[in-house]
Amino acid sequence: MLQSRIFIIEDDAIEAMDIKINLESMGYEVLGMAGSGEEALRKLSQSRPDIVLIDIVIKGAMNGVEVAHKIKNEFDLPFIFLTSHSEETTMEKAKITEPFGYVIKPFDVTELKYTIEIALYKHKMEKKLESRLQYFKNVFDHAPIGIFHSTLEGKFIRVNYAFSDMYGYESPEDLINDVNKTTIAEKLYLYPNRRLEFISTALEDDKWHSHKNEYVRKDGSIMIGELCFRTIKKDDGTVKYVEGFVEDVTEQKELEEAQMKTEMIAWDRLAEIDGIYDSSPIGLCTLDKDLRYIRINENLAQINGIPAIKHIGKTPREIIPTLAEKIESMAKQTLKTGQPIMSREINGVTQAKPGVLRTWIFQSVPFKDILGSIIGISFSVLEITEMKKVQQEIAETVKKLELSNEELQRFAYVVSHDFKEPLRMVSSFTQLIQTRYVGKFDKEADEFIDFIVEGSRRMEILLDDLLAYSRITSAEDKYKEINLDSIIEECMFNLKLAIEENNVEITWESLPTVFVNRTQMIHVFQNLIANAIKFRGNNTPKIYISAQIEEDHWILGVGDNGIGIDPQYNERIFEVFQRLHRRDEYEGTGMGLFLTKKIVERHNGHIWVESEPGNGSTFYFTLPFENPVTY
Ligand code: ADP
């Protein structure tokens, strides 16, 4: 064990020496001695003893009590007063300095030793206690949770940093100063009355009580806190103070609220989906694996003629026995294969409309749980009874229309065919009159004869066109594989005169073999080539026939360098009897392109023109590679 070192303050040099000798004989080390307070303080600032012996009455500016004060405050050293009975009044003053012991002179050596040892021990213990207290103060001050001690009436005694921080104050002192101007309830509670309520429950026992409470921070913002507190009581049962802690749960609360909101939204959505399900114009239901209704919407319940609620837990066999077999077969197939049945037409009679045969489209899909195992079947049912009826009516109307169309075509054929004969008679006899009798009557009569001849000639052309049309639309189509080269050659042969008269140049690239009706195809090309010659410009007429492939069809073109067509008439020219010129400018009936279009459409193609006035025109039409025969 270390030898304790002692410092002696004694103005009587002999006495001081006597004490020194005694102390050393007891095994202590005397670190130094001073005769006055000033000297002692000077020496103590250089060397540090374990304990100081101070004579209460010393010479110099300071007495022993004053020196003791300084030693305690500045050096934090334990000290013992050396005194005599005659110095009792000074002793009283000395007590204030809380000395670690007194030794009354003349002292006995053993007494001195004990007093020193007790003083050293006491000092050591005090130090220990102090450091413990410091430790707990540290824990209190810097705990991560807000801790407080307050009076019952509502003033803070102490709070830690986390606490003042939580309420938006700079330091615990800042908070205490501000709050204690009024009370905790008034300053920090959003609803001050609640504190009374809290305290009254806590007064009944010593247990911890907790409450969620709304607080107001220094900046006025609201904080939700979880308050946990208890009352600490004295022996007589009265409250000493209130201790507790507060945890800021604002975010947690906000999170909870957000979660609740999300949940509410989810429920709303679900309700919305339920609403859609219930008001769907399609019948919907779900059956479990035992084919019992789990869910059914209003529409299907109405189809079945039984309230929705009465379906639940029952099977289709119990609800709609007339359709049960078909529904069960669909359900079993879906359960077995796990595959949906996209559409199955089912006929039957239900309780809703007894005696009425109705038709529905049924669809079944497997109903799976979140892990993907099939736990039932969902059906959707669309009633098509009315639609079917309408479809049937349309089909009947189409049939009737077709019949009347055929009759009309036959009529047109008969009329145009049978009219031809008498008309030819009229026309040949008027021509005869013209050659024989022109110039034999007056000038007016000659003019009348010309009109009759011209009229009957036009009538003949019109009848020919009408006949051609009725032939196209009523005659049976005979489709063959035909090389278009041969068709162009035949057209050129038919138009030989016009070609030669007008020096027409016709060129074409090698043309494909197509599956067409030969006569009709000759009509198409011949009409287009004839038009190209008829509507020529001032230059030598040049006609170019082309063929190109696109996807699944040919695009054939007949181009010329003639007068062209104003684009606004691109559609009109294909209508029956539509012409862009007067008859005295260009001959014609306006049937040609109409017939051409009809023929192209019968070959499943379409026709159009690309042209610029004054710069020629090209008529294009398509012919599919695979030409299905249409009658
Ligand atoms: P038509 O030749 O008897 O007048 P079409 O039905 O064959 O009747 O043609 C309708 C109209 O389309 C013609 O009157 C003419 O104005 C215009 N047309 C047809 N082919 C050509 C062409 N190659 N160039 C310029 N105009 C044309």
XYZ file of C-alpha atoms and ligand atoms in Angstrom:
658
model
C 0.000 0.000 0.000
C 1.142 3.472 -0.865
C 2.332 5.680 2.007
C -0.103 8.588 2.542
C 1.464 11.975 2.046
C 0.554 14.750 4.442
C 0.890 18.533 4.318
C 0.949 20.488 7.576
C -0.206 24.093 7.996
C 0.914 25.263 11.496
C 2.392 28.643 12.437
C 4.036 27.306 15.595
C 7.273 25.850 14.210
C 7.930 23.629 17.255
C 4.464 22.235 17.224
C 4.695 21.712 13.474
C 7.943 19.809 13.919
C 6.404 17.759 16.723
C 3.478 16.769 14.452
C 5.873 15.946 11.647
C 7.943 13.654 13.817
C 4.832 11.939 15.156
C 3.400 11.440 11.656
C 6.638 10.069 10.312
C 6.902 7.723 13.255
C 3.474 6.409 12.265
C 4.762 5.745 8.780
C 3.317 8.786 6.940
C 5.312 10.925 4.613
C 5.237 14.639 5.354
C 5.218 16.242 1.937
C 5.634 19.783 3.186
C 4.851 22.350 5.842
C 3.701 25.964 5.798
C 3.439 28.588 8.525
C 0.812 30.714 6.790
C -2.147 30.284 4.470
C -0.446 32.082 1.570
C 2.669 29.929 1.855
C 0.526 26.781 2.035
C -1.478 27.627 -1.089
C 1.710 28.449 -2.980
C 3.357 25.150 -2.014
C 0.185 23.098 -2.619
C -0.019 24.337 -6.157
C 3.324 22.619 -6.776
C 2.972 19.346 -4.896
C -0.163 17.368 -4.152
C -0.540 15.618 -0.793
C -3.255 13.082 0.055
C -4.471 15.104 3.042
C -3.817 18.464 4.708
C -3.679 19.153 8.474
C -4.729 22.726 9.140
C -4.353 24.622 12.382
C -7.541 26.626 12.716
C -5.702 29.610 14.164
C -2.758 30.704 12.093
C -0.942 33.917 11.561
C -1.056 35.864 8.380
C -3.807 37.412 6.243
C -5.897 34.256 6.141
C -7.032 32.172 9.083
C -7.287 28.396 8.971
C -10.977 28.341 7.995
C -10.355 30.572 4.981
C -7.397 28.461 3.899
C -9.559 25.330 4.269
C -12.176 26.846 1.935
C -9.585 27.465 -0.725
C -8.040 24.018 -0.372
C -11.444 22.438 -0.775
C -12.552 24.486 -3.742
C -9.292 24.899 -5.613
C -7.445 21.682 -4.844
C -10.289 19.355 -3.877
C -8.184 17.884 -1.076
C -9.399 16.349 2.190
C -8.308 18.207 5.331
C -8.415 17.887 9.088
C -8.566 20.827 11.486
C -6.143 20.958 14.382
C -7.766 22.852 17.187
C -7.885 23.353 20.938
C -10.911 23.632 23.261
C -10.397 27.338 23.637
C -11.152 27.826 19.967
C -14.773 26.695 20.079
C -16.272 29.714 18.270
C -13.824 29.345 15.391
C -14.742 25.661 15.319
C -18.382 26.551 14.649
C -17.289 28.546 11.588
C -14.982 25.743 10.515
C -17.933 23.327 10.324
C -19.251 25.148 7.266
C -16.224 23.992 5.300
C -17.274 20.384 5.959
C -13.890 19.156 7.156
C -13.097 15.457 7.139
C -12.210 15.518 10.844
C -11.020 17.486 13.885
C -8.134 16.759 16.189
C -8.177 18.515 19.521
C -4.795 19.596 20.829
C -2.978 18.285 22.692
C -3.635 15.131 20.756
C -2.803 11.648 21.227
C -0.908 9.956 18.402
C -3.356 7.131 17.921
C -6.282 9.537 17.794
C -4.470 11.527 15.105
C -3.815 8.372 13.134
C -7.464 7.273 13.256
C -8.721 10.698 12.328
C -6.350 10.807 9.321
C -7.303 7.301 8.184
C -11.036 7.968 8.561
C -10.666 11.248 6.683
C -8.760 9.549 3.845
C -11.386 6.787 3.637
C -14.251 9.235 3.722
C -12.673 11.277 0.948
C -12.131 8.192 -1.148
C -15.765 7.147 -0.685
C -17.006 10.606 -1.527
C -15.009 10.568 -4.727
C -16.470 7.213 -5.626
C -19.979 8.416 -4.926
C -19.373 11.497 -6.936
C -18.236 9.555 -9.952
C -21.271 7.263 -9.609
C -23.544 10.257 -9.482
C -21.780 11.679 -12.496
C -22.323 8.410 -14.293
C -26.051 8.432 -13.603
C -26.317 12.085 -14.510
C -24.651 11.263 -17.793
C -27.070 8.440 -18.439
C -29.970 10.754 -17.634
C -28.671 13.651 -19.693
C -27.807 11.718 -22.786
C -30.368 8.923 -22.796
C -31.862 8.606 -26.290
C -35.344 8.911 -24.842
C -36.826 12.069 -23.364
C -36.825 11.817 -19.552
C -38.283 14.293 -17.096
C -38.795 14.906 -13.391
C -41.562 17.301 -12.526
C -43.594 18.510 -9.594
C -47.111 17.277 -9.111
C -48.360 20.789 -9.845
C -46.718 20.787 -13.254
C -43.305 22.459 -13.164
C -40.211 20.707 -14.463
C -37.447 19.832 -12.018
C -35.092 18.448 -14.614
C -35.283 17.114 -18.150
C -32.649 15.611 -20.406
C -31.387 16.682 -23.814
C -33.538 14.237 -25.770
C -36.560 15.660 -23.999
C -35.835 19.315 -24.752
C -34.823 18.391 -28.273
C -38.084 16.568 -28.868
C -40.078 19.680 -27.971
C -37.890 21.868 -30.165
C -35.913 23.622 -27.381
C -32.200 24.320 -27.551
C -31.309 22.820 -24.175
C -32.948 21.415 -21.055
C -32.467 24.806 -19.359
C -34.117 26.606 -22.267
C -37.155 24.326 -21.947
C -37.380 24.465 -18.163
C -37.135 28.279 -18.101
C -39.849 28.661 -20.678
C -42.266 26.026 -19.397
C -41.922 26.937 -15.739
C -43.144 30.452 -16.463
C -46.573 28.793 -16.672
C -47.122 25.033 -16.308
C -46.368 21.908 -18.285
C -50.037 21.448 -19.165
C -50.518 25.007 -20.361
C -47.278 25.233 -22.252
C -46.849 21.761 -23.758
C -50.274 20.071 -23.817
C -52.565 20.560 -26.805
C -55.464 19.790 -24.454
C -54.231 21.061 -21.000
C -57.057 19.396 -19.038
C -55.732 15.992 -19.891
C -52.810 16.337 -17.450
C -55.170 16.388 -14.485
C -56.828 13.296 -15.821
C -53.466 11.510 -16.206
C -52.175 12.559 -12.785
C -55.329 11.517 -10.942
C -54.954 7.919 -12.130
C -51.252 7.876 -11.265
C -51.908 9.150 -7.747
C -53.702 5.954 -6.875
C -50.598 3.747 -7.058
C -46.850 3.668 -7.716
C -47.149 1.927 -11.053
C -46.149 3.192 -14.467
C -48.991 4.714 -16.472
C -48.911 5.389 -20.173
C -51.010 7.547 -22.452
C -50.861 8.765 -26.039
C -50.919 12.530 -25.873
C -50.822 15.478 -28.257
C -48.141 18.034 -27.424
C -47.277 21.436 -28.831
C -43.641 21.985 -29.754
C -41.836 25.327 -29.293
C -42.485 26.179 -32.983
C -46.209 25.460 -32.551
C -46.188 22.164 -34.434
C -48.085 19.223 -33.002
C -46.263 16.157 -31.732
C -47.853 12.858 -30.814
C -46.059 11.465 -27.747
C -46.256 8.210 -25.864
C -46.114 9.401 -22.243
C -45.044 6.947 -19.551
C -44.835 8.163 -15.973
C -45.282 7.436 -12.278
C -45.410 9.350 -9.029
C -42.557 9.008 -6.546
C -43.914 9.297 -3.009
C -42.436 10.210 0.347
C -42.815 7.949 3.364
C -45.920 9.842 4.425
C -47.553 9.082 1.095
C -47.388 12.599 -0.318
C -45.922 12.993 -3.802
C -42.244 13.883 -3.930
C -42.101 14.304 -7.686
C -43.310 12.836 -10.940
C -40.858 10.967 -13.118
C -41.400 9.735 -16.617
C -40.406 9.681 -20.253
C -41.972 10.668 -23.541
C -41.406 9.049 -26.916
C -42.189 10.942 -30.105
C -44.523 8.652 -32.054
C -45.751 11.271 -34.527
C -44.194 9.493 -37.510
C -45.421 6.133 -36.324
C -48.904 7.592 -35.943
C -48.687 9.187 -39.374
C -47.543 5.857 -40.763
C -50.443 4.119 -39.061
C -52.813 6.708 -40.461
C -51.316 6.350 -43.950
C -51.641 2.589 -43.646
C -55.230 2.975 -42.535
C -55.889 5.287 -45.455
C -54.357 2.768 -47.877
C -56.496 0.067 -46.340
C -59.575 2.253 -46.675
C -58.711 2.906 -50.321
C -58.220 -0.823 -50.864
C -61.640 -1.514 -49.334
C -63.177 1.223 -51.470
C -61.603 -0.319 -54.558
C -62.873 -3.725 -53.571
C -66.321 -2.241 -53.109
C -65.960 -0.617 -56.526
C -64.974 -3.956 -58.082
C -67.905 -5.572 -56.293
C -70.101 -2.864 -57.738
C -68.808 -3.534 -61.250
C -69.238 -7.271 -60.712
C -72.795 -6.846 -59.511
C -73.850 -4.410 -62.191
C -72.050 -6.159 -65.065
C -74.252 -6.662 -68.133
C -72.693 -10.126 -68.367
C -73.759 -12.909 -66.035
C -70.876 -13.874 -63.731
C -70.503 -16.606 -61.137
C -67.872 -18.718 -59.416
C -68.334 -22.323 -58.365
C -66.105 -24.241 -55.962
C -64.608 -27.642 -56.829
C -67.817 -29.373 -55.701
C -69.660 -27.158 -58.171
C -71.386 -25.080 -55.502
C -72.020 -21.396 -56.099
C -69.550 -19.231 -54.103
C -70.455 -15.999 -55.811
C -72.955 -14.853 -58.424
C -73.882 -11.468 -59.807
C -77.305 -9.934 -60.268
C -77.363 -10.396 -64.027
C -76.873 -14.179 -63.854
C -79.309 -14.452 -60.952
C -81.889 -12.770 -63.176
C -81.112 -15.112 -66.084
C -81.681 -18.038 -63.729
C -84.771 -16.377 -62.284
C -83.647 -16.975 -58.679
C -82.292 -14.348 -56.199
C -78.474 -14.255 -56.017
C -78.315 -15.085 -52.312
C -80.311 -18.291 -52.810
C -77.608 -19.661 -55.105
C -74.842 -19.643 -52.497
C -73.883 -23.162 -51.406
C -76.180 -24.783 -54.005
C -75.261 -26.535 -57.261
C -76.453 -25.710 -60.797
C -78.401 -28.995 -60.684
C -80.441 -27.643 -57.771
C -80.870 -24.158 -59.263
C -81.247 -24.659 -63.031
C -81.720 -28.398 -63.637
C -82.494 -27.835 -67.341
C -79.002 -26.451 -68.046
C -77.135 -28.383 -65.341
C -75.775 -31.122 -67.583
C -74.140 -28.685 -70.031
C -72.738 -26.483 -67.259
C -71.369 -29.476 -65.341
C -69.650 -30.785 -68.459
C -67.929 -27.408 -69.017
C -66.961 -27.153 -65.337
C -65.516 -30.672 -65.245
C -63.514 -30.113 -68.416
C -62.080 -26.834 -67.054
C -61.206 -28.455 -63.711
C -59.581 -31.392 -65.455
C -57.547 -29.532 -68.066
C -56.965 -26.280 -66.179
C -57.683 -24.567 -69.481
C -60.451 -22.061 -70.120
C -63.290 -22.818 -72.535
C -63.547 -19.596 -74.433
C -67.050 -19.806 -75.842
C -69.769 -22.436 -75.904
C -73.290 -21.812 -77.120
C -75.928 -23.232 -74.832
C -79.684 -23.289 -75.427
C -82.307 -23.857 -72.816
C -85.240 -22.691 -70.783
C -84.907 -21.228 -67.290
C -87.387 -20.381 -64.590
C -87.026 -16.669 -65.423
C -88.896 -17.029 -68.752
C -90.725 -20.346 -68.706
C -91.467 -21.696 -72.150
C -88.994 -19.392 -73.918
C -86.050 -21.080 -75.585
C -83.061 -18.877 -74.933
C -79.457 -18.925 -76.117
C -76.313 -17.962 -74.201
C -72.588 -17.905 -74.808
C -70.875 -19.542 -71.825
C -67.205 -19.071 -70.986
C -65.456 -20.955 -68.194
C -62.044 -20.219 -66.681
C -60.269 -21.958 -63.798
C -60.449 -20.052 -60.501
C -57.060 -20.219 -58.761
C -55.750 -19.340 -55.299
C -52.693 -17.092 -54.892
C -50.374 -20.098 -55.201
C -51.928 -21.011 -58.518
C -53.848 -24.148 -57.489
C -57.267 -24.495 -59.026
C -59.987 -24.110 -56.399
C -63.007 -23.616 -58.602
C -64.414 -22.360 -61.894
C -65.590 -18.921 -62.935
C -68.312 -18.607 -65.564
C -69.314 -15.664 -67.668
C -72.611 -15.870 -69.476
C -73.819 -13.597 -72.268
C -77.389 -13.894 -73.437
C -77.605 -13.830 -77.244
C -81.250 -14.839 -77.712
C -82.167 -11.433 -79.177
C -78.976 -11.229 -81.209
C -79.687 -14.655 -82.684
C -83.190 -13.570 -83.588
C -81.860 -10.439 -85.312
C -79.187 -12.491 -87.092
C -81.835 -14.853 -88.380
C -83.960 -11.955 -89.564
C -80.959 -10.454 -91.364
C -80.180 -13.785 -93.016
C -83.788 -14.067 -94.168
C -83.751 -10.501 -95.503
C -80.472 -11.134 -97.340
C -81.980 -14.259 -98.876
C -85.052 -12.292 -99.978
C -82.866 -9.523 -101.367
C -80.752 -11.997 -103.265
C -83.878 -13.505 -104.793
C -85.287 -10.149 -105.832
C -81.864 -9.126 -107.163
C -81.699 -12.256 -109.258
C -85.193 -11.549 -110.561
C -84.161 -7.992 -111.422
C -81.045 -9.173 -113.219
C -83.081 -11.722 -115.155
C -85.563 -8.971 -115.972
C -82.761 -6.652 -117.161
C -81.411 -9.434 -119.329
C -84.784 -10.297 -120.825
C -85.619 -6.655 -121.409
C -82.288 -5.787 -123.000
C -82.233 -8.990 -125.032
C -85.832 -8.875 -126.221
C -85.757 -5.129 -126.901
C -82.794 -5.532 -129.157
C -84.755 -7.177 -131.941
C -87.574 -4.577 -132.389
C -84.990 -1.825 -131.862
C -82.790 -3.197 -134.602
C -85.853 -3.153 -136.830
C -86.617 0.481 -135.927
C -83.007 1.500 -136.439
C -82.521 -0.299 -139.796
C -85.777 1.064 -141.198
C -85.007 4.609 -140.104
C -81.586 4.244 -141.714
C -83.381 3.062 -144.856
C -85.633 6.109 -144.686
C -82.518 8.230 -144.223
C -80.730 6.881 -147.320
C -83.830 6.853 -149.492
C -85.827 9.891 -148.486
C -83.384 12.537 -147.244
C -83.748 15.643 -149.399
C -87.194 14.589 -150.610
C -89.125 16.385 -147.918
C -88.353 19.792 -146.400
C -85.194 20.645 -144.375
C -86.960 20.184 -141.033
C -88.029 16.637 -141.982
C -84.405 15.794 -142.836
C -83.376 17.018 -139.390
C -86.116 14.861 -137.734
C -84.909 11.810 -139.607
C -81.331 12.457 -138.358
C -82.618 12.673 -134.753
C -84.499 9.365 -135.060
C -81.424 7.616 -136.531
C -79.141 9.018 -133.816
C -81.645 8.177 -131.038
C -82.087 4.591 -132.121
C -78.304 4.174 -132.466
C -77.750 5.399 -128.893
C -80.535 3.220 -127.645
C -78.783 0.260 -129.239
C -75.502 1.088 -127.497
C -77.291 1.490 -124.170
C -79.067 -1.794 -124.587
C -75.744 -3.471 -125.432
C -74.219 -2.079 -122.226
C -77.228 -3.153 -120.208
C -77.022 -6.601 -121.697
C -73.339 -6.780 -120.894
C -74.072 -5.784 -117.333
C -76.800 -8.338 -116.867
C -74.540 -10.965 -118.393
C -71.777 -10.150 -115.938
C -73.977 -10.192 -112.862
C -76.251 -13.088 -113.743
C -74.120 -15.410 -115.828
C -72.261 -18.139 -114.019
C -68.595 -17.303 -113.546
C -66.192 -19.629 -115.238
C -62.721 -19.093 -113.819
C -59.639 -20.409 -115.566
C -55.923 -19.918 -115.426
C -55.348 -17.426 -118.203
C -52.223 -15.622 -119.303
C -52.983 -11.917 -119.494
C -50.767 -11.550 -122.615
C -53.369 -13.469 -124.584
C -56.116 -11.223 -123.274
C -54.282 -8.044 -124.307
C -53.685 -9.513 -127.733
C -57.380 -10.236 -128.146
C -58.279 -6.719 -126.990
C -55.857 -5.258 -129.548
C -57.440 -7.371 -132.206
C -60.909 -6.090 -131.279
C -59.682 -2.495 -131.230
C -57.510 -2.834 -134.346
C -59.314 -0.081 -136.258
C -59.121 2.542 -133.508
C -55.461 1.666 -132.839
C -54.471 2.027 -136.441
C -56.516 5.159 -137.051
C -54.905 6.915 -134.131
C -51.348 5.481 -134.414
C -51.629 4.173 -130.886
C -48.460 2.704 -129.325
C -49.262 -0.073 -126.857
C -46.479 -1.651 -124.784
C -46.535 -4.076 -121.893
C -44.120 -6.076 -119.832
C -44.560 -9.804 -119.486
C -47.870 -10.254 -117.772
C -48.774 -12.983 -115.251
C -51.097 -15.901 -115.514
C -54.155 -15.263 -113.384
C -57.250 -17.164 -112.361
C -60.077 -15.189 -114.005
C -63.163 -15.231 -116.161
C -61.764 -14.712 -119.651
C -64.674 -12.832 -121.245
C -64.944 -10.491 -118.281
C -61.207 -9.829 -118.178
C -61.271 -8.992 -121.919
C -64.058 -6.527 -121.115
C -61.943 -4.863 -118.397
C -58.798 -4.385 -120.510
C -60.676 -3.550 -123.661
C -62.691 -0.859 -121.896
C -59.597 0.664 -120.261
C -57.609 0.629 -123.528
C -60.582 2.035 -125.483
C -60.951 4.857 -122.948
C -57.217 5.570 -123.139
C -57.576 5.984 -126.897
C -60.850 7.912 -126.641
C -59.555 10.408 -124.100
C -56.206 10.938 -125.851
C -54.502 14.320 -125.903
C -52.799 16.072 -128.794
C -49.744 13.794 -128.822
C -49.571 10.309 -130.297
C -51.440 8.068 -127.815
C -49.110 5.830 -125.806
C -50.517 3.101 -123.586
C -48.466 1.123 -121.098
C -49.746 -2.014 -119.391
C -47.955 -3.056 -116.210
C -48.101 -5.748 -113.537
C -46.510 -5.787 -110.101
C -46.687 -8.070 -107.082
C -47.812 -6.881 -103.671
C -48.223 -9.261 -100.706
C -50.924 -11.674 -101.903
C -52.125 -9.974 -105.046
C -51.238 -8.494 -108.415
C -51.573 -4.823 -109.184
C -52.317 -4.351 -112.891
C -52.143 -0.944 -114.509
C -53.272 0.626 -117.789
C -51.578 4.001 -118.206
C -51.988 6.601 -120.944
C -50.715 10.055 -121.933
C -54.208 11.430 -122.535
C -56.199 14.366 -121.166
C -56.159 13.113 -117.543
C -58.859 13.458 -114.894
C -59.405 16.102 -112.228
C -58.795 14.226 -108.918
C -62.170 15.400 -107.548
C -63.825 12.960 -110.022
C -61.637 9.965 -109.116
C -64.580 8.185 -107.457
C -67.453 9.493 -109.553
C -66.224 8.090 -112.865
C -66.829 4.540 -111.587
C -70.513 5.201 -110.949
C -73.139 4.128 -113.456
C -73.890 6.659 -116.244
C -71.381 9.150 -114.824
C -69.453 11.031 -117.494
C -67.339 14.137 -117.398
C -67.972 15.294 -120.956
C -70.746 16.166 -123.292
C -71.703 13.576 -125.886
C -70.687 15.852 -128.744
C -67.175 16.047 -127.252
C -66.690 12.330 -126.520
C -69.023 9.467 -127.369
C -70.138 7.167 -124.567
C -72.785 6.077 -122.114
C -70.958 6.195 -118.765
C -71.408 2.451 -118.288
C -67.848 1.379 -119.147
C -66.007 1.987 -115.881
C -69.061 0.951 -113.852
C -69.003 -2.458 -115.564
C -65.212 -2.664 -115.218
C -65.492 -2.014 -111.484
C -68.212 -4.654 -111.105
C -66.038 -7.235 -112.860
C -62.953 -6.400 -110.763
C -65.011 -6.684 -107.567
C -66.386 -10.060 -108.665
C -62.747 -11.113 -108.914
C -62.230 -9.931 -105.305
C -60.154 -6.956 -106.369
C -60.599 -3.214 -106.326
C -59.984 -0.463 -108.874
C -58.800 3.127 -108.695
C -57.285 5.827 -110.859
C -54.214 8.011 -110.461
C -54.167 10.997 -112.751
C -53.240 14.601 -113.321
C -55.282 16.722 -115.718
C -53.319 17.115 -118.951
C -50.735 14.522 -117.961
C -52.419 11.205 -118.584
C -54.089 8.688 -116.308
C -53.300 5.231 -114.987
C -56.094 2.898 -113.979
C -54.986 0.280 -111.448
C -56.839 -2.789 -110.291
C -55.907 -5.718 -108.070
C -56.330 -9.435 -108.595
C -55.704 -11.800 -105.672
C -53.340 -14.743 -106.337
C -55.883 -17.157 -104.953
C -59.110 -16.129 -106.483
C -62.056 -17.746 -104.763
C -64.940 -18.234 -107.080
C -67.906 -16.045 -106.241
C -71.347 -16.560 -107.689
P -67.681 6.549 -121.099
O -66.340 6.141 -121.612
O -68.776 5.821 -121.761
O -67.882 7.982 -121.005
P -66.739 5.367 -118.738
O -67.480 4.816 -117.569
O -65.875 4.427 -119.469
O -67.789 6.060 -119.606
O -65.872 6.566 -118.205
C -66.444 7.521 -117.406
C -65.713 8.842 -117.555
O -64.402 8.731 -117.051
C -65.509 9.243 -118.965
O -66.621 9.948 -119.442
C -64.290 10.130 -118.899
O -64.633 11.444 -118.523
C -63.491 9.538 -117.768
N -62.392 8.667 -118.289
C -62.416 7.331 -118.369
N -61.225 6.876 -118.827
C -60.430 7.952 -119.013
C -59.100 8.158 -119.473
N -58.316 7.132 -119.825
N -58.621 9.428 -119.533
C -59.404 10.476 -119.181
N -60.665 10.346 -118.728
C -61.191 9.107 -118.645
